[in-house]
PDB file of C-alpha atoms in Angstrom:
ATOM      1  CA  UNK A 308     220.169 166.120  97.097  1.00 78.00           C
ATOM      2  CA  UNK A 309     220.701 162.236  95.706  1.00 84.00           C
ATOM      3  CA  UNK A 310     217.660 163.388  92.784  1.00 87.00           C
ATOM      4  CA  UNK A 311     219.700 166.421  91.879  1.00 87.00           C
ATOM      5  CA  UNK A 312     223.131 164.887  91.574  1.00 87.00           C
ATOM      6  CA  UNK A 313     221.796 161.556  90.088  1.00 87.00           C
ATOM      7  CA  UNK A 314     220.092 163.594  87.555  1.00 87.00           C
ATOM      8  CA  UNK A 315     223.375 165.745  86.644  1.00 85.00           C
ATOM      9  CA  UNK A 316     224.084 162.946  85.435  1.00 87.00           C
ATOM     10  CA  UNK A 317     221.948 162.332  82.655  1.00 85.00           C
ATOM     11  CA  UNK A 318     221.491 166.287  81.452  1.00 84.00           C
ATOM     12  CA  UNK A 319     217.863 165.984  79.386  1.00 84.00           C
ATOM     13  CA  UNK A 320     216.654 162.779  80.667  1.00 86.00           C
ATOM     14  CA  UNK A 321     213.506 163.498  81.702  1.00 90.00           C
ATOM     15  CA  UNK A 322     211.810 162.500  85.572  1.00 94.00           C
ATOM     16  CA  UNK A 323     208.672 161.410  85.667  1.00 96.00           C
ATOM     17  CA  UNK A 324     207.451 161.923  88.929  1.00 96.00           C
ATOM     18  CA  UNK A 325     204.557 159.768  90.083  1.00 98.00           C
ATOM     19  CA  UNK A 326     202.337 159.983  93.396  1.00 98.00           C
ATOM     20  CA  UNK A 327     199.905 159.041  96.171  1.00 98.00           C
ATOM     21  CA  UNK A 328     197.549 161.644  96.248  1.00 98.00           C
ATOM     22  CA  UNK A 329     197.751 161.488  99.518  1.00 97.00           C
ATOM     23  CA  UNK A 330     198.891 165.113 100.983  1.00 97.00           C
ATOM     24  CA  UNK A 331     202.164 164.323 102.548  1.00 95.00           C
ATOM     25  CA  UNK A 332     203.238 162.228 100.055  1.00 97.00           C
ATOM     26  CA  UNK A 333     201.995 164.961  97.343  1.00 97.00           C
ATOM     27  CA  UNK A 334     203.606 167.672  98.981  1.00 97.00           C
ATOM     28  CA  UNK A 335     207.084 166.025  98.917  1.00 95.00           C
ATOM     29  CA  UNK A 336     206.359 165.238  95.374  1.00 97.00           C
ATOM     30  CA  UNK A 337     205.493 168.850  94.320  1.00 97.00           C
ATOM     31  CA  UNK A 338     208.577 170.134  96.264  1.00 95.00           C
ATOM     32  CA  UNK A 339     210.507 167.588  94.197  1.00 94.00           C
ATOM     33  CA  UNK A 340     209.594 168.779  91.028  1.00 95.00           C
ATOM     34  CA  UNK A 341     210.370 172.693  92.307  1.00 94.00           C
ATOM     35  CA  UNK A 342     214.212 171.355  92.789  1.00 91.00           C
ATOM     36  CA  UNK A 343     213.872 169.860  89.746  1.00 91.00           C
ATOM     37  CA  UNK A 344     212.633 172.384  87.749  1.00 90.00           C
ATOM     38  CA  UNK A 345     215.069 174.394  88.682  1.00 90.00           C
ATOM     39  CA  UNK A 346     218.035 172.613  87.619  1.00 87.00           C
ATOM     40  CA  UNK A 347     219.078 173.603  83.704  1.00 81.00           C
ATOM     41  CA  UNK A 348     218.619 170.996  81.594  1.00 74.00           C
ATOM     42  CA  UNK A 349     216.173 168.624  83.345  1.00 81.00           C
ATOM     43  CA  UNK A 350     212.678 168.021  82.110  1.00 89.00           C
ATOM     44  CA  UNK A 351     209.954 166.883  84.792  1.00 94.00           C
ATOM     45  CA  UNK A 352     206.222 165.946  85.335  1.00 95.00           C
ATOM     46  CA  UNK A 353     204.062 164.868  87.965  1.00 97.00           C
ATOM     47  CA  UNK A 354     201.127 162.591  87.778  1.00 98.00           C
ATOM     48  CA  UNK A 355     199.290 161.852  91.318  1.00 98.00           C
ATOM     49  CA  UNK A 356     198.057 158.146  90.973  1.00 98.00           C
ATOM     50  CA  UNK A 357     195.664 156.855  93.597  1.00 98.00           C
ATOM     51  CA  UNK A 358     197.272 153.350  93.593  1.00 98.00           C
ATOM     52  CA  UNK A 359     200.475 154.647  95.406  1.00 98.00           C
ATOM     53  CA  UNK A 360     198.062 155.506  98.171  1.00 97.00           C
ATOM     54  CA  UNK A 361     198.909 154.340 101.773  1.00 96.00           C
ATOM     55  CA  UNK A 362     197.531 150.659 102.705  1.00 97.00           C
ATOM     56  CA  UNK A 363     194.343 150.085 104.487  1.00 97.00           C
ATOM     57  CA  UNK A 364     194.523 149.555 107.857  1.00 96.00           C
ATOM     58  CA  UNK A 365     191.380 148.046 108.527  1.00 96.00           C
ATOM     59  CA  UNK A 366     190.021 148.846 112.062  1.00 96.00           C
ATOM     60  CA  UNK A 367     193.041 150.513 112.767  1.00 95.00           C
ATOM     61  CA  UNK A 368     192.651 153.253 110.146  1.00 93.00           C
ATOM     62  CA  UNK A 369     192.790 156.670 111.820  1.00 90.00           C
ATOM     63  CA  UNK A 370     193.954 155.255 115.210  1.00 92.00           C
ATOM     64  CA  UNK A 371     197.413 155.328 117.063  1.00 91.00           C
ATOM     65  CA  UNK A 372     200.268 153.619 114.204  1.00 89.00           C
ATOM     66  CA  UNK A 373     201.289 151.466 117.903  1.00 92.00           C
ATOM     67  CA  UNK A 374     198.610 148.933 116.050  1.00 93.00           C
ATOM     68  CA  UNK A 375     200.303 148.464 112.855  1.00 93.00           C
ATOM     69  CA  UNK A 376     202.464 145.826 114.685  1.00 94.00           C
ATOM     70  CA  UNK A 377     200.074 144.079 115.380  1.00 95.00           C
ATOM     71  CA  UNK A 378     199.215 143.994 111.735  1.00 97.00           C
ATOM     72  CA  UNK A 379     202.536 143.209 110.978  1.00 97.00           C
ATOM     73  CA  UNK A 380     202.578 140.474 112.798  1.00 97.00           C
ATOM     74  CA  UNK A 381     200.043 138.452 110.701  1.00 98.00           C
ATOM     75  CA  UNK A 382     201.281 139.700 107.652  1.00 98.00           C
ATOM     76  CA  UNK A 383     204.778 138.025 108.530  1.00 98.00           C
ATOM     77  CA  UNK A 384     202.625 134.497 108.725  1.00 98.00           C
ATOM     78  CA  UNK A 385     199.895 135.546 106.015  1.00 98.00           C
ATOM     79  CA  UNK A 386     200.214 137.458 102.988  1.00 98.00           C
ATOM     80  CA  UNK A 387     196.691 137.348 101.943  1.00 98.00           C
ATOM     81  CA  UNK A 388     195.153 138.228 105.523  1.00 98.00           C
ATOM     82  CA  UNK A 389     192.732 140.537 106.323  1.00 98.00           C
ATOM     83  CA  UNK A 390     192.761 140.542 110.438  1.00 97.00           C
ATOM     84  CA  UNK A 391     191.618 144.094 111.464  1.00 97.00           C
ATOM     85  CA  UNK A 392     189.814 144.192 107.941  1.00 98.00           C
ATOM     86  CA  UNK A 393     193.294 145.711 106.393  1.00 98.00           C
ATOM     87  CA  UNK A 394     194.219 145.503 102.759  1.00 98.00           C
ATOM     88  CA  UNK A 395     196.074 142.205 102.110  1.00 98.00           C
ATOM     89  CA  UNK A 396     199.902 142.147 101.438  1.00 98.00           C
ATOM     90  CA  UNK A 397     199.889 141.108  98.048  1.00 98.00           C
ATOM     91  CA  UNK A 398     196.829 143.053  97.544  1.00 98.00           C
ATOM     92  CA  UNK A 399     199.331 146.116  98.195  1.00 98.00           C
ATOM     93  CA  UNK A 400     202.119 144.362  96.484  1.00 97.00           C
ATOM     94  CA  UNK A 401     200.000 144.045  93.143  1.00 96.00           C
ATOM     95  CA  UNK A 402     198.554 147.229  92.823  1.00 97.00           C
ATOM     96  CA  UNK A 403     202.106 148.729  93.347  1.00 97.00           C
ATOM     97  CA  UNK A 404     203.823 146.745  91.026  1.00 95.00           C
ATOM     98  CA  UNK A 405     200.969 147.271  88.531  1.00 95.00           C
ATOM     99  CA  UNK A 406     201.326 151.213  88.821  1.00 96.00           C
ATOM    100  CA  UNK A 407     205.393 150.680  87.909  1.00 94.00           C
ATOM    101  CA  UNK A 408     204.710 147.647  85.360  1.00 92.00           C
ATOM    102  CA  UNK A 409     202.453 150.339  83.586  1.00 94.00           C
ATOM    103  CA  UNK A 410     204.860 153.017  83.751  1.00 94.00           C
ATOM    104  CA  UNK A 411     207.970 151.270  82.297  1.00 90.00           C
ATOM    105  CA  UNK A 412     205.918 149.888  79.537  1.00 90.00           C
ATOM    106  CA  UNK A 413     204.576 153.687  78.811  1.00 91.00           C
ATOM    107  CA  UNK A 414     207.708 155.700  79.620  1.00 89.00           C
ATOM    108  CA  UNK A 415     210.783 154.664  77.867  1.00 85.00           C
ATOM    109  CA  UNK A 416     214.092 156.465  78.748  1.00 85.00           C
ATOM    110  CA  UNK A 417     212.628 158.368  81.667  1.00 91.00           C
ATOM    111  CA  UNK A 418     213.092 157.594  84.930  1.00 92.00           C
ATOM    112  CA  UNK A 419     210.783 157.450  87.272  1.00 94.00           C
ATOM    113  CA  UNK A 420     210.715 158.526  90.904  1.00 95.00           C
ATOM    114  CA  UNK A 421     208.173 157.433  92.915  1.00 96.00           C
ATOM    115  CA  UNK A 422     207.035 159.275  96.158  1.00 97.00           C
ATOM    116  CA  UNK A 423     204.369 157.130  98.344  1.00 97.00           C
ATOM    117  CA  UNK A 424     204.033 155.866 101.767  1.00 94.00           C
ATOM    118  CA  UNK A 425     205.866 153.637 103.874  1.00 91.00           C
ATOM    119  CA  UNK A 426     203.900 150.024 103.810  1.00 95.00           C
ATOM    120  CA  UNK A 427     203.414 150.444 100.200  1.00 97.00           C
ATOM    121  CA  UNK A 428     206.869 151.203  99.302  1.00 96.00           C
ATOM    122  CA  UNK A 429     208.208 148.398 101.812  1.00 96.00           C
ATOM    123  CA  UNK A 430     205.877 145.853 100.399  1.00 97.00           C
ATOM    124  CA  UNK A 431     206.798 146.999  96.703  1.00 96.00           C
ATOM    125  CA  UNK A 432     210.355 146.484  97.422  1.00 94.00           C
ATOM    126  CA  UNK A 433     209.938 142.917  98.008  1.00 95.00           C
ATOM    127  CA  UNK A 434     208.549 142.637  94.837  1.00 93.00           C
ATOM    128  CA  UNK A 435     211.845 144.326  93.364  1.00 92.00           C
ATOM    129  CA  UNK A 436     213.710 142.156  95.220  1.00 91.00           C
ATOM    130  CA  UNK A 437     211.944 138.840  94.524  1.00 90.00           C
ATOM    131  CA  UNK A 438     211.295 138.489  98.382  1.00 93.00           C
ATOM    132  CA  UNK A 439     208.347 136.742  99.691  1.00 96.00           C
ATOM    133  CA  UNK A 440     205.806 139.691 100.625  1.00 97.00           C
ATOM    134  CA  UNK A 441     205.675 138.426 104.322  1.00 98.00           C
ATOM    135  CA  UNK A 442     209.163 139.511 104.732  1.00 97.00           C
ATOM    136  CA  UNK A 443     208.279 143.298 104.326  1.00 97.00           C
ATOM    137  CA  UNK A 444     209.197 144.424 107.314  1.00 96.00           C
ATOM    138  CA  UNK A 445     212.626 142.840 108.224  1.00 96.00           C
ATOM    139  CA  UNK A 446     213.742 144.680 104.522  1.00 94.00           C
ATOM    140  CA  UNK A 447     215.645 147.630 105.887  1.00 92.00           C
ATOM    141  CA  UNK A 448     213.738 150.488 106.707  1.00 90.00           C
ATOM    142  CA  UNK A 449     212.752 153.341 104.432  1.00 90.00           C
ATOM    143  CA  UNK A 450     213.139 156.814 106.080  1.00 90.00           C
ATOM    144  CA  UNK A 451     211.002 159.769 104.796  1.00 88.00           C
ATOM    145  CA  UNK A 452     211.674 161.061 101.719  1.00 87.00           C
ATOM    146  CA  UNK A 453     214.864 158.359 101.290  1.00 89.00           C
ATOM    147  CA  UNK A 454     215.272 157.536  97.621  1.00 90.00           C
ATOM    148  CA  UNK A 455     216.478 153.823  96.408  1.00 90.00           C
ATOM    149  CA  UNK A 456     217.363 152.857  93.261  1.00 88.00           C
ATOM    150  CA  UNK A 457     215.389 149.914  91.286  1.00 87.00           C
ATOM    151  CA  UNK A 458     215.298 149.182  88.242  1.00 82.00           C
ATOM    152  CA  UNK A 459     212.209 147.590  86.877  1.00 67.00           C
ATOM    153  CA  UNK A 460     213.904 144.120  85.137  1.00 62.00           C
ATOM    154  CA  UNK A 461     214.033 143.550  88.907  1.00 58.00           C
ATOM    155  CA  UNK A 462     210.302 142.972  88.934  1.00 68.00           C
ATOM    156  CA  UNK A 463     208.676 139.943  87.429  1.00 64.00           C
ATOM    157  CA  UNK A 464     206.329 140.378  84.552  1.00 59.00           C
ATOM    158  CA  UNK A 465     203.163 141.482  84.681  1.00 53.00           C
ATOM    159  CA  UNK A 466     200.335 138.956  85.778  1.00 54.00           C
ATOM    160  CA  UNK A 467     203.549 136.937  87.306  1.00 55.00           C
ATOM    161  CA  UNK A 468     203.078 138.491  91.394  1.00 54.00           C
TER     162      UNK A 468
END
């Protein structure tokens, strides 16, 4: 609903939609770009980029998400950990804000919606926000398929995170 009425807006304005490849995340993009498409005057694409994938979780990859807190925990003292073997905060945090840095410098005058996963998005956000990475998880929560607004002059330039 908040994509269709923010995009009756601005009849013609293209969306670029942009991806995990990851299924779930790919599935709510492609159903996405259905609503969209159907809507009269609104252009849309979607790319899949493997960047927006989910972070690694290490040792904990494929097992019960009860461990993630434990990840959490260290990643509120340590941005640049690795306990459990899991992808580093601002190892996340860099290749996110690289995949939008690239975007706005490509894609003038379209916005762009990205669909990804919940880490990833979390972590980008603090990067919107000009939060220290550790502090991730006391942002307020992103639901599934929730849609917040950023602009990219939020972000610091690229080669600056």
């Amino acid at each position: 609903r908040f994509v269709e009425e923010f995009l009756s807006k601005y009849p013609g304005r293209e969306l670029m939609i942009v991806s995990s490849d990851f299924l779930r995340a790919k599935e709510t993009a492609e159903d996405v770009e259905k609503v969209v498409r159907s809507l009269p005057t609104q252009k849309v694409s979607l790319t899949l980029e493997p960047r927006l994938r989910e972070r690694s979780f290490g040792t904990w990859e494929g097992q019960s998400t009860d461990h993630y807190n434990d990840v959490w925990q260290h990643d509120a003292l340590d941005a640049d950990h690795h306990v459990f073997q899991v992808e580093s905060v601002n190892q996340v945090r860099n290749r996110a804000t690289d995949v939008v840095n690239e975007l706005n410098t490509h894609n003038h005058g379209k916005f762009i919606l990205l669909v990804a996963h919940g880490d990833v998005l979390q972590i980008l956000q603090t990067a919107f926000l000009r939060a220290d990475p550790r502090s991730h998880r006391s942002l307020r929560h992103l639901e599934n398929a929730e849609v917040r607004l950023m602009t990219p002059t939020m972000l610091p330039a690229q080669g600056d995170h």
